[in-house]
């Protein structure tokens, strides 16, 4: 199965250039939308399913770096289709994977789907949601998720990591596959074989992190990680190149950390283990912990700054739902709505996984004390700590409906009876005190909590 990438290029190059700026502006949107439609038609869910089915007999022949790299890139390019699956199919995927009797399970699927649909309808969510799919295409994508985690395919990808870890583009493509699975299923690292296998490969976890740091050192202040730490959204290409790497790293490292004993966490000596790739009983030197203590200190500092920047991005000063009111005035298309919905899920998930792994490192430091003094606290935080009553930390009516990277819903008369709406500063402060309270000095934090 081959795809000719020149098809789209020929159509673009064959279009005559516009002679005036006005005509160029008016023709740009139809051309872009036409290319997106053609691209969506080529890289479809059915193509992904066909590749994952037809390649099973030839996975063992992917024994060179070029073949493995090309294979991972192609699958990553089409795996974005998984994001179109509604969350209601998560339970269906389990039934789909464990199906023994088609007729009996069909009735159970309908009951579960109807119950989930009613629950989602009552949530009054402000999101547009993923694009609707036919039941046939949903089943195709569910099969793709299972095929991506097939034991034979996972073994091929994990046994040949040494051939492509040095290639930044291939590593990004692998992280994109993992990231798409993670956005679809929050428990992906526990349920999908590809993810939890990669989580216990220290060389993969280490390679992802140092790919991010190398990118940041090359770009300097304009690096996506630096911009996120300052509460600034990077350009779209920076977002697409950075978030899959960062989210996948936090997810994999966060899965590995709880399994490490304190002695394994701190021991920088090389441990002996049997090589799985050799038929002979040979011993190779590997480490269970991907980083040294010095590297963990710098890593946690970077993640701490990123988490604070994500809190600022999660609750901007302006109300994001104003775009919804002016949708038709601004001429926003349905494609833009789908991208916005997916980006909200991506950013919210990023905040969650960064905070998750950061809390694990902090908990480990409380026991072992490997970080220097004042490593976790941040002095530049502008929190209203002088008036603790301004921060309603209890999950009452005032904090209801406030979620990161989601538009704040309009307040009703009932809400105003419970008090005035909280400011952005209050919401950010409450989020910090709930998610990463250790960045606030204890003597100040205890007065509020």
Tab-separated table of C-alpha atoms in Angstrom:
chain	number	residue	atom	x	y	z
A	1	UNK	CA	0.000	0.000	0.000
A	2	UNK	CA	1.634	3.226	-1.166
A	3	UNK	CA	0.537	6.792	-0.960
A	4	UNK	CA	1.727	9.334	-3.475
A	5	UNK	CA	2.470	12.543	-1.547
A	6	UNK	CA	2.896	14.449	-4.813
A	7	UNK	CA	-0.863	14.519	-5.455
A	8	UNK	CA	-1.564	17.435	-3.176
A	9	UNK	CA	1.648	19.215	-4.167
A	10	UNK	CA	0.778	19.036	-7.880
A	11	UNK	CA	-2.650	20.525	-7.234
A	12	UNK	CA	-1.159	23.396	-5.264
A	13	UNK	CA	1.639	24.122	-7.723
A	14	UNK	CA	-0.650	23.957	-10.747
A	15	UNK	CA	-2.875	26.733	-9.430
A	16	UNK	CA	-1.932	30.025	-11.087
A	17	UNK	CA	-0.657	32.712	-8.757
A	18	UNK	CA	-2.963	35.600	-8.055
A	19	UNK	CA	-1.961	38.984	-9.458
A	20	UNK	CA	-3.617	41.101	-6.793
A	21	UNK	CA	-3.595	40.931	-3.031
A	22	UNK	CA	-7.401	41.067	-2.907
A	23	UNK	CA	-7.949	38.018	-5.082
A	24	UNK	CA	-5.234	36.143	-3.189
A	25	UNK	CA	-7.011	36.805	0.085
A	26	UNK	CA	-10.418	35.733	-1.186
A	27	UNK	CA	-9.102	32.540	-2.817
A	28	UNK	CA	-6.984	31.413	0.125
A	29	UNK	CA	-9.727	30.014	2.319
A	30	UNK	CA	-11.397	27.810	-0.365
A	31	UNK	CA	-8.006	26.390	-1.379
A	32	UNK	CA	-7.043	25.563	2.192
A	33	UNK	CA	-10.409	23.984	2.934
A	34	UNK	CA	-10.245	22.001	-0.314
A	35	UNK	CA	-6.811	20.643	0.592
A	36	UNK	CA	-8.006	19.717	4.079
A	37	UNK	CA	-10.996	17.866	2.632
A	38	UNK	CA	-8.770	15.979	0.190
A	39	UNK	CA	-6.278	15.163	2.942
A	40	UNK	CA	-9.070	13.924	5.207
A	41	UNK	CA	-10.420	11.770	2.398
A	42	UNK	CA	-7.016	10.155	1.781
A	43	UNK	CA	-5.907	9.662	5.387
A	44	UNK	CA	-9.149	8.104	6.547
A	45	UNK	CA	-10.038	5.739	9.359
A	46	UNK	CA	-10.410	2.939	6.845
A	47	UNK	CA	-6.877	3.504	5.537
A	48	UNK	CA	-5.483	3.231	9.073
A	49	UNK	CA	-7.445	0.037	9.609
A	50	UNK	CA	-6.249	-1.408	6.303
A	51	UNK	CA	-2.599	-0.663	7.082
A	52	UNK	CA	-2.774	-2.200	10.551
A	53	UNK	CA	-4.427	-5.348	9.184
A	54	UNK	CA	-2.292	-5.839	6.073
A	55	UNK	CA	1.034	-5.174	7.783
A	56	UNK	CA	0.741	-7.997	10.324
A	57	UNK	CA	2.356	-10.527	7.999
A	58	UNK	CA	5.251	-8.201	7.206
A	59	UNK	CA	6.164	-6.683	10.585
A	60	UNK	CA	9.180	-8.970	10.912
A	61	UNK	CA	10.547	-7.659	7.622
A	62	UNK	CA	10.779	-4.113	9.011
A	63	UNK	CA	14.352	-4.715	10.079
A	64	UNK	CA	16.052	-1.562	8.833
A	65	UNK	CA	15.997	1.939	10.255
A	66	UNK	CA	14.439	3.471	7.143
A	67	UNK	CA	11.557	0.992	7.056
A	68	UNK	CA	10.771	1.263	10.762
A	69	UNK	CA	10.983	5.055	10.665
A	70	UNK	CA	8.704	5.332	7.642
A	71	UNK	CA	6.216	2.905	9.181
A	72	UNK	CA	5.964	4.856	12.458
A	73	UNK	CA	5.542	8.162	10.610
A	74	UNK	CA	2.730	6.831	8.416
A	75	UNK	CA	0.819	5.341	11.339
A	76	UNK	CA	1.275	8.530	13.380
A	77	UNK	CA	-0.062	10.656	10.533
A	78	UNK	CA	-3.329	8.734	10.396
A	79	UNK	CA	-3.672	7.875	14.095
A	80	UNK	CA	-5.117	11.346	14.726
A	81	UNK	CA	-8.413	9.864	13.534
A	82	UNK	CA	-8.671	8.153	16.923
A	83	UNK	CA	-9.460	11.546	18.452
A	84	UNK	CA	-12.781	11.522	16.606
A	85	UNK	CA	-14.022	8.646	18.752
A	86	UNK	CA	-16.531	9.839	21.362
A	87	UNK	CA	-15.785	9.064	25.001
A	88	UNK	CA	-18.890	6.890	25.128
A	89	UNK	CA	-17.035	4.257	23.088
A	90	UNK	CA	-14.523	3.582	25.867
A	91	UNK	CA	-16.762	0.986	27.485
A	92	UNK	CA	-17.697	-0.280	24.070
A	93	UNK	CA	-14.026	-0.833	23.254
A	94	UNK	CA	-13.705	-3.202	26.202
A	95	UNK	CA	-16.736	-5.147	25.042
A	96	UNK	CA	-15.439	-5.027	21.482
A	97	UNK	CA	-12.107	-6.430	22.613
A	98	UNK	CA	-13.577	-9.209	24.779
A	99	UNK	CA	-16.531	-10.142	22.606
A	100	UNK	CA	-17.508	-13.809	22.658
A	101	UNK	CA	-21.157	-13.804	21.634
A	102	UNK	CA	-22.107	-11.209	19.015
A	103	UNK	CA	-25.845	-11.189	19.669
A	104	UNK	CA	-25.677	-10.971	23.471
A	105	UNK	CA	-22.973	-8.314	23.477
A	106	UNK	CA	-24.879	-6.280	20.893
A	107	UNK	CA	-27.782	-5.829	23.311
A	108	UNK	CA	-25.400	-4.911	26.140
A	109	UNK	CA	-23.645	-2.364	23.917
A	110	UNK	CA	-26.912	-0.644	23.090
A	111	UNK	CA	-27.892	-0.412	26.765
A	112	UNK	CA	-24.486	0.973	27.771
A	113	UNK	CA	-24.395	3.454	24.910
A	114	UNK	CA	-27.894	4.716	25.710
A	115	UNK	CA	-27.003	5.177	29.373
A	116	UNK	CA	-23.811	7.059	28.526
A	117	UNK	CA	-25.679	9.220	26.020
A	118	UNK	CA	-28.199	10.252	28.658
A	119	UNK	CA	-25.422	11.066	31.113
A	120	UNK	CA	-23.576	13.209	28.600
A	121	UNK	CA	-26.763	15.009	27.628
A	122	UNK	CA	-27.405	16.021	31.231
A	123	UNK	CA	-23.917	17.431	31.748
A	124	UNK	CA	-24.682	20.643	29.823
A	125	UNK	CA	-21.134	20.733	28.536
A	126	UNK	CA	-20.106	23.848	26.646
A	127	UNK	CA	-17.771	21.996	24.313
A	128	UNK	CA	-18.736	21.337	20.734
A	129	UNK	CA	-17.461	17.768	21.050
A	130	UNK	CA	-15.822	15.591	18.445
A	131	UNK	CA	-17.318	15.218	14.990
A	132	UNK	CA	-20.061	12.606	14.759
A	133	UNK	CA	-19.095	9.254	13.265
A	134	UNK	CA	-21.160	6.461	11.846
A	135	UNK	CA	-21.366	3.293	13.903
A	136	UNK	CA	-19.377	1.509	11.211
A	137	UNK	CA	-16.496	3.988	11.383
A	138	UNK	CA	-16.541	3.881	15.184
A	139	UNK	CA	-16.118	0.110	15.070
A	140	UNK	CA	-13.275	0.503	12.572
A	141	UNK	CA	-11.443	2.951	14.843
A	142	UNK	CA	-12.016	0.769	17.904
A	143	UNK	CA	-10.416	-2.086	16.013
A	144	UNK	CA	-7.506	0.220	15.145
A	145	UNK	CA	-6.945	0.950	18.844
A	146	UNK	CA	-6.774	-2.779	19.552
A	147	UNK	CA	-4.483	-3.386	16.576
A	148	UNK	CA	-2.077	-0.659	17.690
A	149	UNK	CA	-1.682	-2.547	20.968
A	150	UNK	CA	-1.295	-5.946	19.376
A	151	UNK	CA	1.519	-7.909	21.054
A	152	UNK	CA	3.367	-8.576	17.801
A	153	UNK	CA	3.320	-4.912	16.755
A	154	UNK	CA	4.304	-3.643	20.205
A	155	UNK	CA	7.210	-6.082	20.330
A	156	UNK	CA	8.462	-4.891	16.948
A	157	UNK	CA	8.296	-1.228	17.972
A	158	UNK	CA	9.936	-1.716	21.358
A	159	UNK	CA	12.688	-4.105	20.302
A	160	UNK	CA	13.941	-1.706	17.634
A	161	UNK	CA	13.998	1.486	19.702
A	162	UNK	CA	17.773	1.750	19.351
A	163	UNK	CA	17.363	2.144	15.590
A	164	UNK	CA	15.150	5.242	15.752
A	165	UNK	CA	15.522	6.946	19.154
A	166	UNK	CA	18.237	9.219	17.791
A	167	UNK	CA	15.891	10.432	15.031
A	168	UNK	CA	13.886	13.347	16.429
A	169	UNK	CA	11.149	13.108	13.791
A	170	UNK	CA	10.543	9.412	14.381
A	171	UNK	CA	10.517	9.874	18.152
A	172	UNK	CA	7.958	12.644	17.728
A	173	UNK	CA	5.821	10.365	15.536
A	174	UNK	CA	5.917	7.635	18.185
A	175	UNK	CA	4.899	10.154	20.852
A	176	UNK	CA	2.083	11.382	18.622
A	177	UNK	CA	0.631	7.865	18.495
A	178	UNK	CA	0.865	7.567	22.284
A	179	UNK	CA	-0.586	11.048	22.750
A	180	UNK	CA	-3.610	10.329	20.566
A	181	UNK	CA	-4.336	7.190	22.571
A	182	UNK	CA	-3.914	9.142	25.799
A	183	UNK	CA	-6.320	11.908	24.762
A	184	UNK	CA	-8.933	9.342	23.806
A	185	UNK	CA	-8.549	7.271	26.983
A	186	UNK	CA	-7.331	8.834	30.239
A	187	UNK	CA	-6.347	5.372	31.503
A	188	UNK	CA	-4.369	4.575	28.353
A	189	UNK	CA	-1.039	4.081	30.133
A	190	UNK	CA	-2.632	1.392	32.312
A	191	UNK	CA	-4.787	-0.304	29.664
A	192	UNK	CA	-2.829	-0.139	26.389
A	193	UNK	CA	0.130	-2.455	25.916
A	194	UNK	CA	2.100	-0.037	23.748
A	195	UNK	CA	2.085	2.672	26.393
A	196	UNK	CA	2.809	0.665	29.517
A	197	UNK	CA	5.556	-1.221	27.686
A	198	UNK	CA	7.263	2.031	26.689
A	199	UNK	CA	6.840	3.328	30.250
A	200	UNK	CA	9.196	0.632	31.532
A	201	UNK	CA	11.873	1.391	28.961
A	202	UNK	CA	14.162	3.981	30.621
A	203	UNK	CA	16.017	4.706	27.388
A	204	UNK	CA	12.768	5.833	25.730
A	205	UNK	CA	11.729	8.047	28.653
A	206	UNK	CA	15.177	9.619	28.774
A	207	UNK	CA	15.323	10.178	25.003
A	208	UNK	CA	11.972	12.002	24.984
A	209	UNK	CA	12.983	14.389	27.759
A	210	UNK	CA	16.358	15.289	26.299
A	211	UNK	CA	14.776	15.812	22.892
A	212	UNK	CA	12.619	18.470	24.559
A	213	UNK	CA	15.531	20.098	26.386
A	214	UNK	CA	17.692	20.113	23.262
A	215	UNK	CA	14.901	21.831	21.359
A	216	UNK	CA	14.587	24.443	24.113
A	217	UNK	CA	18.316	25.162	24.223
A	218	UNK	CA	18.419	25.649	20.454
A	219	UNK	CA	15.439	28.031	20.288
A	220	UNK	CA	16.216	29.961	23.480
A	221	UNK	CA	13.505	32.326	24.704
A	222	UNK	CA	11.253	31.428	21.755
A	223	UNK	CA	11.228	27.737	22.668
A	224	UNK	CA	7.698	26.405	23.261
A	225	UNK	CA	8.598	25.176	26.761
A	226	UNK	CA	9.916	28.617	27.707
A	227	UNK	CA	6.806	30.335	26.358
A	228	UNK	CA	4.467	27.953	28.174
A	229	UNK	CA	6.383	28.552	31.412
A	230	UNK	CA	5.670	32.269	31.007
A	231	UNK	CA	1.974	31.700	30.345
A	232	UNK	CA	2.251	32.405	26.607
A	233	UNK	CA	0.754	30.151	23.941
A	234	UNK	CA	3.424	29.188	21.375
A	235	UNK	CA	2.810	29.267	17.655
A	236	UNK	CA	0.751	26.414	16.269
A	237	UNK	CA	3.727	24.539	14.831
A	238	UNK	CA	5.481	24.807	18.193
A	239	UNK	CA	2.407	23.463	19.962
A	240	UNK	CA	2.117	20.517	17.581
A	241	UNK	CA	5.794	19.638	17.969
A	242	UNK	CA	6.069	20.048	21.748
A	243	UNK	CA	2.851	18.968	23.459
A	244	UNK	CA	2.873	15.317	22.251
A	245	UNK	CA	6.466	14.942	23.462
A	246	UNK	CA	5.878	16.632	26.825
A	247	UNK	CA	2.573	14.905	27.558
A	248	UNK	CA	3.911	11.491	26.560
A	249	UNK	CA	7.008	11.963	28.713
A	250	UNK	CA	4.965	12.925	31.776
A	251	UNK	CA	2.578	10.040	31.208
A	252	UNK	CA	5.335	7.420	30.818
A	253	UNK	CA	7.565	8.745	33.603
A	254	UNK	CA	4.564	9.121	35.889
A	255	UNK	CA	3.743	5.457	35.281
A	256	UNK	CA	7.317	4.345	35.973
A	257	UNK	CA	7.963	6.352	39.153
A	258	UNK	CA	5.527	4.561	41.523
A	259	UNK	CA	7.127	1.214	40.684
A	260	UNK	CA	10.627	2.314	41.733
A	261	UNK	CA	11.870	1.606	45.229
A	262	UNK	CA	13.672	4.465	46.973
A	263	UNK	CA	16.926	2.555	46.588
A	264	UNK	CA	16.328	2.209	42.842
A	265	UNK	CA	15.396	5.877	42.600
A	266	UNK	CA	18.655	7.053	44.184
A	267	UNK	CA	21.048	4.289	43.156
A	268	UNK	CA	23.112	5.551	40.249
A	269	UNK	CA	24.963	2.294	39.813
A	270	UNK	CA	24.217	0.150	36.814
A	271	UNK	CA	22.095	-2.909	37.480
A	272	UNK	CA	22.468	-6.258	35.802
A	273	UNK	CA	19.641	-7.620	33.735
A	274	UNK	CA	19.248	-10.286	31.124
A	275	UNK	CA	18.958	-9.147	27.562
A	276	UNK	CA	15.554	-9.895	26.065
A	277	UNK	CA	16.759	-9.451	22.511
A	278	UNK	CA	19.474	-12.087	22.630
A	279	UNK	CA	18.830	-15.793	22.500
A	280	UNK	CA	21.929	-16.343	24.610
A	281	UNK	CA	21.974	-15.771	28.342
A	282	UNK	CA	23.968	-12.558	28.194
A	283	UNK	CA	23.960	-9.769	30.722
A	284	UNK	CA	23.633	-6.148	29.750
A	285	UNK	CA	23.987	-3.079	31.911
A	286	UNK	CA	20.778	-1.084	32.200
A	287	UNK	CA	19.324	1.335	34.714
A	288	UNK	CA	15.843	1.181	36.111
A	289	UNK	CA	15.886	4.927	36.785
A	290	UNK	CA	16.187	7.028	33.598
A	291	UNK	CA	17.797	10.038	35.320
A	292	UNK	CA	20.415	10.860	37.903
A	293	UNK	CA	19.529	12.862	41.008
A	294	UNK	CA	21.105	15.996	39.528
A	295	UNK	CA	19.001	15.586	36.385
A	296	UNK	CA	15.842	15.028	38.445
A	297	UNK	CA	16.439	18.317	40.280
A	298	UNK	CA	16.654	20.268	37.019
A	299	UNK	CA	13.767	18.301	35.520
A	300	UNK	CA	11.468	19.058	38.452
A	301	UNK	CA	12.387	22.737	38.292
A	302	UNK	CA	11.402	22.881	34.624
A	303	UNK	CA	8.132	21.020	35.220
A	304	UNK	CA	7.308	23.332	38.131
A	305	UNK	CA	7.664	26.397	35.897
A	306	UNK	CA	5.632	24.730	33.150
A	307	UNK	CA	2.812	23.863	35.553
A	308	UNK	CA	2.574	27.471	36.764
A	309	UNK	CA	2.490	28.703	33.180
A	310	UNK	CA	-0.232	26.195	32.333
A	311	UNK	CA	-2.352	27.469	35.219
A	312	UNK	CA	-2.133	30.978	33.745
A	313	UNK	CA	-3.107	29.632	30.327
A	314	UNK	CA	-5.925	27.546	31.772
A	315	UNK	CA	-7.659	30.613	33.200
A	316	UNK	CA	-6.983	33.616	30.923
A	317	UNK	CA	-7.888	37.166	31.817
A	318	UNK	CA	-10.513	37.383	29.070
A	319	UNK	CA	-13.546	35.156	28.797
A	320	UNK	CA	-12.974	32.651	26.040
A	321	UNK	CA	-16.673	31.998	25.454
A	322	UNK	CA	-16.982	35.410	23.776
A	323	UNK	CA	-15.808	33.650	20.613
A	324	UNK	CA	-18.909	31.488	20.747
A	325	UNK	CA	-21.203	34.533	20.784
A	326	UNK	CA	-19.483	36.030	17.738
A	327	UNK	CA	-19.076	32.803	15.822
A	328	UNK	CA	-21.081	33.815	12.775
A	329	UNK	CA	-19.727	37.363	12.777
A	330	UNK	CA	-16.161	36.089	12.665
A	331	UNK	CA	-17.021	33.470	10.071
A	332	UNK	CA	-15.517	30.561	11.973
A	333	UNK	CA	-15.976	27.259	10.173
A	334	UNK	CA	-16.942	23.867	11.549
A	335	UNK	CA	-13.364	22.707	11.010
A	336	UNK	CA	-12.140	25.442	13.343
A	337	UNK	CA	-14.636	24.325	15.992
A	338	UNK	CA	-13.351	20.752	15.817
A	339	UNK	CA	-9.756	21.945	16.171
A	340	UNK	CA	-10.675	24.149	19.128
A	341	UNK	CA	-12.438	21.255	20.847
A	342	UNK	CA	-9.441	18.963	20.362
A	343	UNK	CA	-7.011	21.639	21.568
A	344	UNK	CA	-9.008	22.136	24.776
A	345	UNK	CA	-8.710	18.426	25.483
A	346	UNK	CA	-4.999	18.468	24.687
A	347	UNK	CA	-4.171	21.435	26.947
A	348	UNK	CA	-6.315	20.184	29.828
A	349	UNK	CA	-4.665	16.771	29.616
A	350	UNK	CA	-1.211	18.374	29.538
A	351	UNK	CA	-1.869	20.247	32.788
A	352	UNK	CA	-3.123	17.049	34.382
A	353	UNK	CA	-0.123	14.867	33.493
A	354	UNK	CA	2.470	17.555	34.324
A	355	UNK	CA	0.942	18.068	37.775
A	356	UNK	CA	0.699	14.297	38.222
A	357	UNK	CA	4.397	13.586	37.685
A	358	UNK	CA	5.468	16.732	39.551
A	359	UNK	CA	3.552	15.659	42.657
A	360	UNK	CA	5.212	12.255	42.524
A	361	UNK	CA	8.698	13.776	42.427
A	362	UNK	CA	7.808	16.116	45.308
A	363	UNK	CA	6.468	13.223	47.402
A	364	UNK	CA	9.681	11.300	46.772
A	365	UNK	CA	11.724	14.342	47.794
A	366	UNK	CA	9.816	14.593	51.086
A	367	UNK	CA	11.115	11.128	51.966
A	368	UNK	CA	14.611	11.309	50.534
A	369	UNK	CA	15.402	15.038	50.638
A	370	UNK	CA	17.521	15.150	47.477
A	371	UNK	CA	16.385	18.620	46.325
A	372	UNK	CA	18.068	21.743	47.752
A	373	UNK	CA	16.296	23.984	50.232
A	374	UNK	CA	13.617	26.292	48.768
A	375	UNK	CA	13.684	24.270	45.563
A	376	UNK	CA	9.906	23.896	45.403
A	377	UNK	CA	8.690	27.290	46.605
A	378	UNK	CA	8.144	30.184	44.208
A	379	UNK	CA	8.513	33.721	45.544
A	380	UNK	CA	7.021	35.529	42.546
A	381	UNK	CA	3.515	34.143	43.060
A	382	UNK	CA	0.921	36.887	43.450
A	383	UNK	CA	-1.628	35.167	45.665
A	384	UNK	CA	-4.160	37.002	47.865
A	385	UNK	CA	-2.781	35.382	51.008
A	386	UNK	CA	-3.466	38.380	53.242
A	387	UNK	CA	-7.227	37.685	53.102
A	388	UNK	CA	-7.843	33.938	53.261
A	389	UNK	CA	-11.598	34.437	53.061
A	390	UNK	CA	-11.145	35.521	49.435
A	391	UNK	CA	-10.134	31.966	48.534
A	392	UNK	CA	-13.086	29.563	48.946
A	393	UNK	CA	-11.174	26.286	48.795
A	394	UNK	CA	-14.171	24.142	49.638
A	395	UNK	CA	-15.859	22.687	46.573
A	396	UNK	CA	-19.013	24.725	46.901
A	397	UNK	CA	-21.261	26.541	44.492
A	398	UNK	CA	-18.723	29.270	43.779
A	399	UNK	CA	-16.224	26.847	42.286
A	400	UNK	CA	-18.805	24.773	40.440
A	401	UNK	CA	-18.409	24.681	36.683
A	402	UNK	CA	-14.831	26.015	36.727
A	403	UNK	CA	-12.541	23.752	34.724
A	404	UNK	CA	-9.124	24.432	33.197
A	405	UNK	CA	-9.083	25.477	29.543
A	406	UNK	CA	-12.876	25.638	29.467
A	407	UNK	CA	-15.018	28.773	29.112
A	408	UNK	CA	-16.485	30.015	32.379
A	409	UNK	CA	-20.234	29.633	32.188
A	410	UNK	CA	-22.539	32.601	32.678
A	411	UNK	CA	-23.663	33.204	36.240
A	412	UNK	CA	-27.321	32.822	37.133
A	413	UNK	CA	-29.298	34.577	39.838
A	414	UNK	CA	-28.811	31.559	42.085
A	415	UNK	CA	-25.052	31.845	41.693
A	416	UNK	CA	-25.063	35.498	42.687
A	417	UNK	CA	-26.970	34.644	45.858
A	418	UNK	CA	-23.975	32.539	46.908
A	419	UNK	CA	-21.612	35.452	46.424
A	420	UNK	CA	-20.001	37.435	43.606
A	421	UNK	CA	-18.208	35.553	40.834
A	422	UNK	CA	-14.558	34.839	41.493
A	423	UNK	CA	-11.878	36.750	39.664
A	424	UNK	CA	-9.259	35.125	37.464
A	425	UNK	CA	-6.660	35.742	40.164
A	426	UNK	CA	-8.769	33.883	42.720
A	427	UNK	CA	-9.358	30.948	40.379
A	428	UNK	CA	-5.652	30.659	39.587
A	429	UNK	CA	-4.743	30.848	43.280
A	430	UNK	CA	-7.226	28.127	44.206
A	431	UNK	CA	-5.951	25.900	41.399
A	432	UNK	CA	-2.347	26.295	42.564
A	433	UNK	CA	-3.245	25.574	46.199
A	434	UNK	CA	-5.190	22.486	45.185
A	435	UNK	CA	-2.910	20.996	42.556
A	436	UNK	CA	0.634	22.092	43.497
A	437	UNK	CA	0.403	23.588	47.018
A	438	UNK	CA	4.099	23.020	47.711
A	439	UNK	CA	5.075	26.015	45.552
A	440	UNK	CA	3.650	28.261	48.306
A	441	UNK	CA	5.778	28.469	51.489
A	442	UNK	CA	4.304	26.454	54.333
A	443	UNK	CA	4.057	29.347	56.806
A	444	UNK	CA	1.873	31.221	54.303
A	445	UNK	CA	-0.076	28.225	53.104
A	446	UNK	CA	-1.093	27.044	56.557
A	447	UNK	CA	-2.973	30.294	57.179
A	448	UNK	CA	-5.328	29.482	54.309
A	449	UNK	CA	-5.667	25.726	54.456
